[in-house]
């Protein structure tokens, strides 16, 4: 009798774990689809043009969104033309918004910043499979060194 109760408890726990995993997978796929088809990304109330709006729809492999100190959206794209896509997207932001290019030491990264109500930074990093887009919104400021 005791063994039967243990089996029922273990089976119940296993079913709950499987259901939780399935629900998590469905929610993640839904979010990835939402970001793939979005015309703009909304991060901390700020609207940033999407990759789709600048260069067309690209496949997103994974995403993360955190709100610890600043609001951060991180999207990992799969793209065989990654360098061209990143260049077009970042140029689109500079040409169609109030973005300033920041100096980066890493040649695989580009970063733009915009002083809206809060500081918006948009960073891209070229990877083997494509690129990572990181949008961060939070307190901060931009210091511009003018060269004369």
XYZ file of C-alpha atoms in Angstrom, residues 10 19 41 44 49 53 116 125 141:
9
model
C 6.230 10.335 -8.132
C 3.316 20.011 -18.166
C 10.533 46.543 -29.665
C 10.735 50.147 -20.549
C 12.531 50.028 -34.459
C 11.248 47.044 -39.870
C 15.491 59.761 -24.602
C 27.523 41.427 -31.589
C 23.856 59.930 -19.798
